[in-house]
Amino acid sequence: MPYCHDESFWLIVAAMKRSFAKLGLFLLLLVALPFRAPAPLIYRPGEGWSYEIPGSKGDWRKLRAKDQLEVAQQAFDQKKYRLALKASLRVIAVWPLSDYAPKAQYLIARCYEDRKQDENAFDAYQVLLDKYANSADVKDVEHRQYVIALRFLRGEWRKLWGHVPFFPSMNLAAEMFGKIVRYGPYGDFGPSSQMNIGAAREKSKDYPLAVNAYELAADRYSEQPAIAADALYKAALAYNKQARRAEYDQSVAGQAISAFTDFMALYPNDPRVADAQRIIGQLKAVEAEGNFKVAQYYEKHKQWSGALVYYNEVRSKNPSSPLAVQALKRIEVLVKRTNRPAAPAPVPPAK
């Protein structure tokens, strides 16, 4: 029996040797036989990776900036964006100070935009504005950046590596509009971009940042009444949204009321004044409800002085509210219970 096992082992070894010998012969023939190699992957600084076939006809790489730009423009016109991008990048890499560099940078951005890589396109346009401010394409670039930022504001998804849809981002939209404002705060797209920063922050429910953006617009463009009025009204609306989320921080409701009051005082003929008055009434009710809840909290914890302060706030700020009647009843009870001057109210607990 042991002999049989040994014999089987050596038969297996012999079979494996024959298999390795056949594999080695196949690899030797594969290397020795002539065949057409695939296009190699080549990286060049400033140009990126590209596939190129050695000795291919119609080489796109030229020796003069003018000729290289012509290759890029012709490829772009034919919607050969990969070639147009390579040729444009070569102009920037080899002749960065030439008269043809601004146009090449513009074509780089256009290639990205036409390939639906909006984030890359926006950044490429920004490079043109930063490096080639005197380019003939500046006006078109400003408009294209604004349109791209609008697409992200309306929910366009970011793309990983420029291709894979990932998620929408209001932070990205706000950053893009911020760059537009920094480049030209009083230009054609400055005021609307500043307003759109606020809109992006509102969409992400970051109301304090939205208020900051709108108030900055109201201050910066105070000499443009239509923009300033809209900015102040939207700042008040953002305060209003924040107030409805802040159970104990009643100061936000007060800030909203102040913002609406300022809006009505500065723009009394604005058609939104009636809406502002209605919202102020709602905010006062919210403010009274918040103060009443704080008063109840203090009363529950036997902090009578604090409870008295906030019940009185309900009565003084919204005397017509049904809560004012309840507040008065609680005040009468607490005054009889304490028989001493009210102490300063403690700080309300954070929600």
CSV table of C-alpha atoms in Angstrom, one decimal, residues 5-287:
chain,number,residue,atom,x,y,z
A,5,HIS,CA,1.0,6.0,-2.6
A,6,ASP,CA,4.5,6.7,-3.7
A,7,GLU,CA,3.8,5.7,-7.3
A,8,SER,CA,0.8,8.0,-7.4
A,9,PHE,CA,2.8,10.9,-6.0
A,10,TRP,CA,5.5,10.6,-8.7
A,11,LEU,CA,2.9,10.3,-11.4
A,12,ILE,CA,1.4,13.6,-10.3
A,13,VAL,CA,4.8,15.3,-10.2
A,14,ALA,CA,5.5,14.1,-13.7
A,15,ALA,CA,2.2,15.5,-15.0
A,16,MET,CA,2.9,18.9,-13.4
A,17,LYS,CA,6.4,19.0,-15.1
A,18,ARG,CA,4.8,18.4,-18.5
A,19,SER,CA,2.3,21.1,-17.9
A,20,PHE,CA,4.9,23.6,-16.9
A,21,ALA,CA,7.0,22.7,-20.0
A,22,LYS,CA,4.0,23.3,-22.2
A,23,LEU,CA,3.3,26.7,-20.6
A,24,GLY,CA,6.9,27.7,-20.9
A,25,LEU,CA,6.9,26.8,-24.6
A,26,PHE,CA,3.7,28.8,-25.2
A,27,LEU,CA,5.2,31.9,-23.5
A,28,LEU,CA,8.4,31.6,-25.6
A,29,LEU,CA,6.4,31.4,-28.8
A,30,LEU,CA,4.3,34.4,-27.7
A,31,VAL,CA,7.4,36.5,-27.1
A,32,ALA,CA,9.2,35.4,-30.3
A,33,LEU,CA,6.3,35.9,-32.7
A,34,PRO,CA,5.8,39.4,-34.2
A,35,PHE,CA,2.5,41.1,-33.3
A,36,ARG,CA,1.0,44.6,-33.2
A,37,ALA,CA,1.4,46.1,-29.7
A,38,PRO,CA,-1.4,48.2,-28.2
A,39,ALA,CA,-1.0,51.9,-28.0
A,40,PRO,CA,1.2,52.8,-25.0
A,41,LEU,CA,0.0,54.9,-22.1
A,42,ILE,CA,2.2,58.0,-21.9
A,43,TYR,CA,2.3,60.7,-19.3
A,44,ARG,CA,3.7,64.2,-20.0
A,45,PRO,CA,3.8,66.9,-17.4
A,46,GLY,CA,1.1,69.5,-18.0
A,47,GLU,CA,-0.6,67.3,-20.6
A,48,GLY,CA,-1.7,64.3,-18.6
A,49,TRP,CA,-2.0,60.7,-19.7
A,50,SER,CA,-2.7,59.7,-23.3
A,51,TYR,CA,-2.8,56.7,-25.6
A,52,GLU,CA,-0.5,57.0,-28.6
A,53,ILE,CA,0.5,54.6,-31.4
A,54,PRO,CA,4.2,54.9,-32.3
A,55,GLY,CA,4.6,56.1,-35.8
A,56,SER,CA,1.0,56.9,-36.3
A,57,LYS,CA,0.1,59.4,-39.1
A,58,GLY,CA,-1.2,62.9,-38.3
A,59,ASP,CA,0.8,63.5,-35.1
A,60,TRP,CA,-1.1,66.0,-33.0
A,61,ARG,CA,2.0,67.4,-31.2
A,62,LYS,CA,3.3,70.5,-33.0
A,63,LEU,CA,6.4,72.6,-32.6
A,64,ARG,CA,4.7,76.0,-32.5
A,65,ALA,CA,2.1,77.3,-30.2
A,66,LYS,CA,0.0,78.7,-33.0
A,67,ASP,CA,-0.1,75.3,-34.8
A,68,GLN,CA,-0.8,73.5,-31.6
A,69,LEU,CA,-3.8,75.7,-30.8
A,70,GLU,CA,-5.1,75.2,-34.4
A,71,VAL,CA,-5.1,71.4,-33.7
A,72,ALA,CA,-7.0,72.0,-30.5
A,73,GLN,CA,-9.5,74.3,-32.1
A,74,GLN,CA,-10.1,72.0,-35.0
A,75,ALA,CA,-10.6,69.0,-32.7
A,76,PHE,CA,-13.0,70.9,-30.5
A,77,ASP,CA,-15.0,72.0,-33.5
A,78,GLN,CA,-15.2,68.3,-34.5
A,79,LYS,CA,-16.3,67.4,-30.9
A,80,LYS,CA,-13.1,65.4,-30.5
A,81,TYR,CA,-12.8,66.6,-26.9
A,82,ARG,CA,-10.1,64.2,-25.8
A,83,LEU,CA,-7.7,65.4,-28.5
A,84,ALA,CA,-8.8,69.0,-28.1
A,85,LEU,CA,-8.0,68.8,-24.4
A,86,LYS,CA,-4.6,67.2,-24.9
A,87,ALA,CA,-3.6,69.8,-27.5
A,88,SER,CA,-4.8,72.7,-25.4
A,89,LEU,CA,-3.0,71.4,-22.3
A,90,ARG,CA,0.2,71.2,-24.4
A,91,VAL,CA,-0.1,74.8,-25.3
A,92,ILE,CA,-0.3,75.8,-21.6
A,93,ALA,CA,2.5,73.5,-20.6
A,94,VAL,CA,5.0,74.4,-23.4
A,95,TRP,CA,4.1,78.0,-24.1
A,96,PRO,CA,2.4,79.4,-20.9
A,97,LEU,CA,3.3,83.0,-21.7
A,98,SER,CA,2.4,83.0,-25.4
A,99,ASP,CA,-0.5,84.9,-26.9
A,100,TYR,CA,-2.2,81.6,-27.5
A,101,ALA,CA,-2.3,80.4,-23.9
A,102,PRO,CA,-5.5,82.3,-22.9
A,103,LYS,CA,-7.4,80.7,-25.8
A,104,ALA,CA,-6.0,77.3,-25.0
A,105,GLN,CA,-7.2,77.7,-21.4
A,106,TYR,CA,-10.6,78.6,-22.6
A,107,LEU,CA,-10.7,75.5,-24.8
A,108,ILE,CA,-9.7,73.4,-21.8
A,109,ALA,CA,-12.7,74.7,-19.9
A,110,ARG,CA,-15.0,74.3,-22.8
A,111,CYS,CA,-14.0,70.7,-23.3
A,112,TYR,CA,-14.8,69.9,-19.7
A,113,GLU,CA,-18.1,71.7,-19.9
A,114,ASP,CA,-19.2,69.9,-23.1
A,115,ARG,CA,-18.2,66.6,-21.5
A,116,LYS,CA,-20.5,67.4,-18.6
A,117,GLN,CA,-17.7,67.7,-16.1
A,118,ASP,CA,-19.0,71.0,-14.7
A,119,GLU,CA,-16.9,71.2,-11.6
A,120,ASN,CA,-13.7,70.8,-13.6
A,121,ALA,CA,-15.0,73.3,-16.2
A,122,PHE,CA,-15.7,75.9,-13.5
A,123,ASP,CA,-12.2,75.5,-12.1
A,124,ALA,CA,-10.6,75.8,-15.5
A,125,TYR,CA,-12.6,79.0,-16.2
A,126,GLN,CA,-11.4,80.3,-12.9
A,127,VAL,CA,-7.8,79.7,-13.9
A,128,LEU,CA,-8.4,81.8,-17.0
A,129,LEU,CA,-9.8,84.6,-15.0
A,130,ASP,CA,-7.0,84.5,-12.5
A,131,LYS,CA,-4.1,84.2,-15.0
A,132,TYR,CA,-5.4,85.8,-18.2
A,133,ALA,CA,-7.7,88.6,-17.0
A,134,ASN,CA,-7.3,90.5,-20.3
A,135,SER,CA,-8.5,87.6,-22.4
A,136,ALA,CA,-11.1,88.3,-25.0
A,137,ASP,CA,-13.2,85.5,-23.6
A,138,VAL,CA,-13.6,86.9,-20.1
A,139,LYS,CA,-17.2,88.0,-20.5
A,140,ASP,CA,-18.3,84.7,-21.9
A,141,VAL,CA,-16.4,82.9,-19.1
A,142,GLU,CA,-18.1,84.9,-16.4
A,143,HIS,CA,-21.5,84.0,-17.9
A,144,ARG,CA,-20.6,80.3,-18.2
A,145,GLN,CA,-19.4,80.1,-14.6
A,146,TYR,CA,-22.6,81.7,-13.4
A,147,VAL,CA,-24.7,79.1,-15.4
A,148,ILE,CA,-22.6,76.2,-14.0
A,149,ALA,CA,-23.1,77.5,-10.4
A,150,LEU,CA,-26.9,77.7,-11.1
A,151,ARG,CA,-27.0,74.1,-12.2
A,152,PHE,CA,-25.5,73.0,-8.9
A,153,LEU,CA,-27.9,75.3,-7.0
A,154,ARG,CA,-30.7,73.6,-8.8
A,155,GLY,CA,-29.5,70.1,-7.7
A,156,GLU,CA,-26.9,68.9,-10.2
A,157,TRP,CA,-24.8,66.1,-8.6
A,158,ARG,CA,-21.1,66.4,-8.0
A,159,LYS,CA,-19.1,63.7,-9.9
A,160,LEU,CA,-16.2,61.7,-8.4
A,161,TRP,CA,-13.2,61.9,-10.6
A,162,GLY,CA,-15.2,64.0,-13.0
A,163,HIS,CA,-17.4,61.1,-14.1
A,164,VAL,CA,-19.3,59.2,-11.3
A,165,PRO,CA,-22.4,61.0,-10.0
A,166,PHE,CA,-22.1,61.2,-6.2
A,167,PHE,CA,-24.4,63.7,-4.5
A,168,PRO,CA,-25.7,67.3,-4.9
A,169,SER,CA,-23.9,69.9,-2.8
A,170,MET,CA,-25.2,73.3,-1.8
A,171,ASN,CA,-21.9,74.0,-0.2
A,172,LEU,CA,-20.2,73.7,-3.6
A,173,ALA,CA,-22.9,75.9,-5.2
A,174,ALA,CA,-22.3,78.6,-2.4
A,175,GLU,CA,-18.5,78.3,-3.0
A,176,MET,CA,-18.9,78.8,-6.7
A,177,PHE,CA,-21.1,81.9,-6.3
A,178,GLY,CA,-18.6,83.2,-3.7
A,179,LYS,CA,-15.8,83.0,-6.3
A,180,ILE,CA,-17.9,84.9,-8.8
A,181,VAL,CA,-18.6,87.6,-6.2
A,182,ARG,CA,-15.0,87.9,-5.2
A,183,TYR,CA,-13.9,88.3,-8.9
A,184,GLY,CA,-16.5,90.9,-9.6
A,185,PRO,CA,-18.8,92.0,-6.7
A,186,TYR,CA,-20.3,94.8,-8.7
A,187,GLY,CA,-20.1,93.1,-12.1
A,188,ASP,CA,-23.0,91.7,-14.2
A,189,PHE,CA,-23.3,88.6,-12.0
A,190,GLY,CA,-22.1,89.9,-8.6
A,191,PRO,CA,-25.4,90.9,-6.9
A,192,SER,CA,-27.4,87.8,-8.1
A,193,SER,CA,-24.5,85.6,-7.1
A,194,GLN,CA,-24.4,87.1,-3.6
A,195,MET,CA,-28.2,86.4,-3.3
A,196,ASN,CA,-27.7,82.9,-4.5
A,197,ILE,CA,-25.2,82.2,-1.8
A,198,GLY,CA,-28.0,82.9,0.6
A,199,ALA,CA,-30.3,80.6,-1.4
A,200,ALA,CA,-27.8,77.8,-1.3
A,201,ARG,CA,-27.4,78.1,2.5
A,202,GLU,CA,-31.2,78.1,2.9
A,203,LYS,CA,-31.4,74.9,0.9
A,204,SER,CA,-29.0,73.2,3.2
A,205,LYS,CA,-31.0,74.7,6.2
A,206,ASP,CA,-28.0,76.7,7.4
A,207,TYR,CA,-30.1,79.7,8.2
A,208,PRO,CA,-27.5,81.7,10.1
A,209,LEU,CA,-25.2,81.6,7.1
A,210,ALA,CA,-28.1,82.4,4.8
A,211,VAL,CA,-28.9,85.5,6.9
A,212,ASN,CA,-25.3,86.6,6.7
A,213,ALA,CA,-25.3,86.3,2.9
A,214,TYR,CA,-28.6,88.2,2.5
A,215,GLU,CA,-27.6,91.0,5.0
A,216,LEU,CA,-24.3,91.4,3.2
A,217,ALA,CA,-26.2,91.8,-0.1
A,218,ALA,CA,-28.5,94.3,1.5
A,219,ASP,CA,-25.6,96.4,2.7
A,220,ARG,CA,-23.3,96.1,-0.3
A,221,TYR,CA,-26.1,96.8,-2.8
A,222,SER,CA,-28.0,99.4,-0.8
A,223,GLU,CA,-27.9,101.8,-3.8
A,224,GLN,CA,-29.8,99.2,-5.9
A,225,PRO,CA,-33.2,99.2,-4.1
A,226,ALA,CA,-34.7,96.2,-5.9
A,227,ILE,CA,-31.8,94.0,-4.8
A,228,ALA,CA,-31.5,95.5,-1.3
A,229,ALA,CA,-35.2,95.1,-0.6
A,230,ASP,CA,-35.2,91.5,-1.8
A,231,ALA,CA,-32.1,90.8,0.3
A,232,LEU,CA,-33.5,92.3,3.5
A,233,TYR,CA,-36.9,90.5,3.1
A,234,LYS,CA,-35.1,87.1,2.5
A,235,ALA,CA,-32.9,87.7,5.5
A,236,ALA,CA,-36.1,88.2,7.6
A,237,LEU,CA,-37.6,85.0,6.1
A,238,ALA,CA,-34.4,83.1,7.0
A,239,TYR,CA,-34.6,84.4,10.6
A,240,ASN,CA,-38.3,83.2,10.6
A,241,LYS,CA,-37.3,79.7,9.5
A,242,GLN,CA,-34.6,79.6,12.2
A,243,ALA,CA,-37.0,80.9,14.9
A,244,ARG,CA,-39.4,78.0,14.2
A,245,ARG,CA,-36.6,75.5,15.0
A,246,ALA,CA,-35.3,77.3,18.2
A,247,GLU,CA,-37.5,76.2,21.1
A,248,TYR,CA,-35.7,78.0,23.8
A,249,ASP,CA,-33.7,80.7,21.9
A,250,GLN,CA,-36.4,83.3,21.6
A,251,SER,CA,-33.9,85.9,20.5
A,252,VAL,CA,-34.1,84.6,17.0
A,253,ALA,CA,-37.8,85.3,16.8
A,254,GLY,CA,-37.0,88.8,18.0
A,255,GLN,CA,-34.4,89.2,15.3
A,256,ALA,CA,-36.8,88.1,12.7
A,257,ILE,CA,-39.4,90.6,13.9
A,258,SER,CA,-36.7,93.4,13.8
A,259,ALA,CA,-35.7,92.4,10.3
A,260,PHE,CA,-39.3,92.5,9.0
A,261,THR,CA,-39.8,95.8,10.8
A,262,ASP,CA,-36.7,97.3,9.1
A,263,PHE,CA,-37.9,96.0,5.8
A,264,MET,CA,-41.3,97.7,6.2
A,265,ALA,CA,-39.7,100.9,7.4
A,266,LEU,CA,-37.2,101.1,4.5
A,267,TYR,CA,-39.5,99.9,1.7
A,268,PRO,CA,-43.1,100.8,2.8
A,269,ASN,CA,-44.4,100.6,-0.8
A,270,ASP,CA,-43.1,97.1,-1.4
A,271,PRO,CA,-45.9,94.7,-2.2
A,272,ARG,CA,-44.5,92.2,0.4
A,273,VAL,CA,-45.3,94.5,3.3
A,274,ALA,CA,-48.6,92.9,3.9
A,275,ASP,CA,-46.9,89.4,4.1
A,276,ALA,CA,-44.3,90.9,6.5
A,277,GLN,CA,-47.1,92.1,8.8
A,278,ARG,CA,-48.8,88.7,8.8
A,279,ILE,CA,-45.5,86.9,9.5
A,280,ILE,CA,-44.7,89.3,12.4
A,281,GLY,CA,-48.1,88.4,14.0
A,282,GLN,CA,-47.1,84.7,13.6
A,283,LEU,CA,-43.7,85.3,15.1
A,284,LYS,CA,-45.1,87.1,18.1
A,285,ALA,CA,-47.3,84.0,18.7
A,286,VAL,CA,-44.2,81.8,18.4
A,287,GLU,CA,-42.3,84.1,20.7
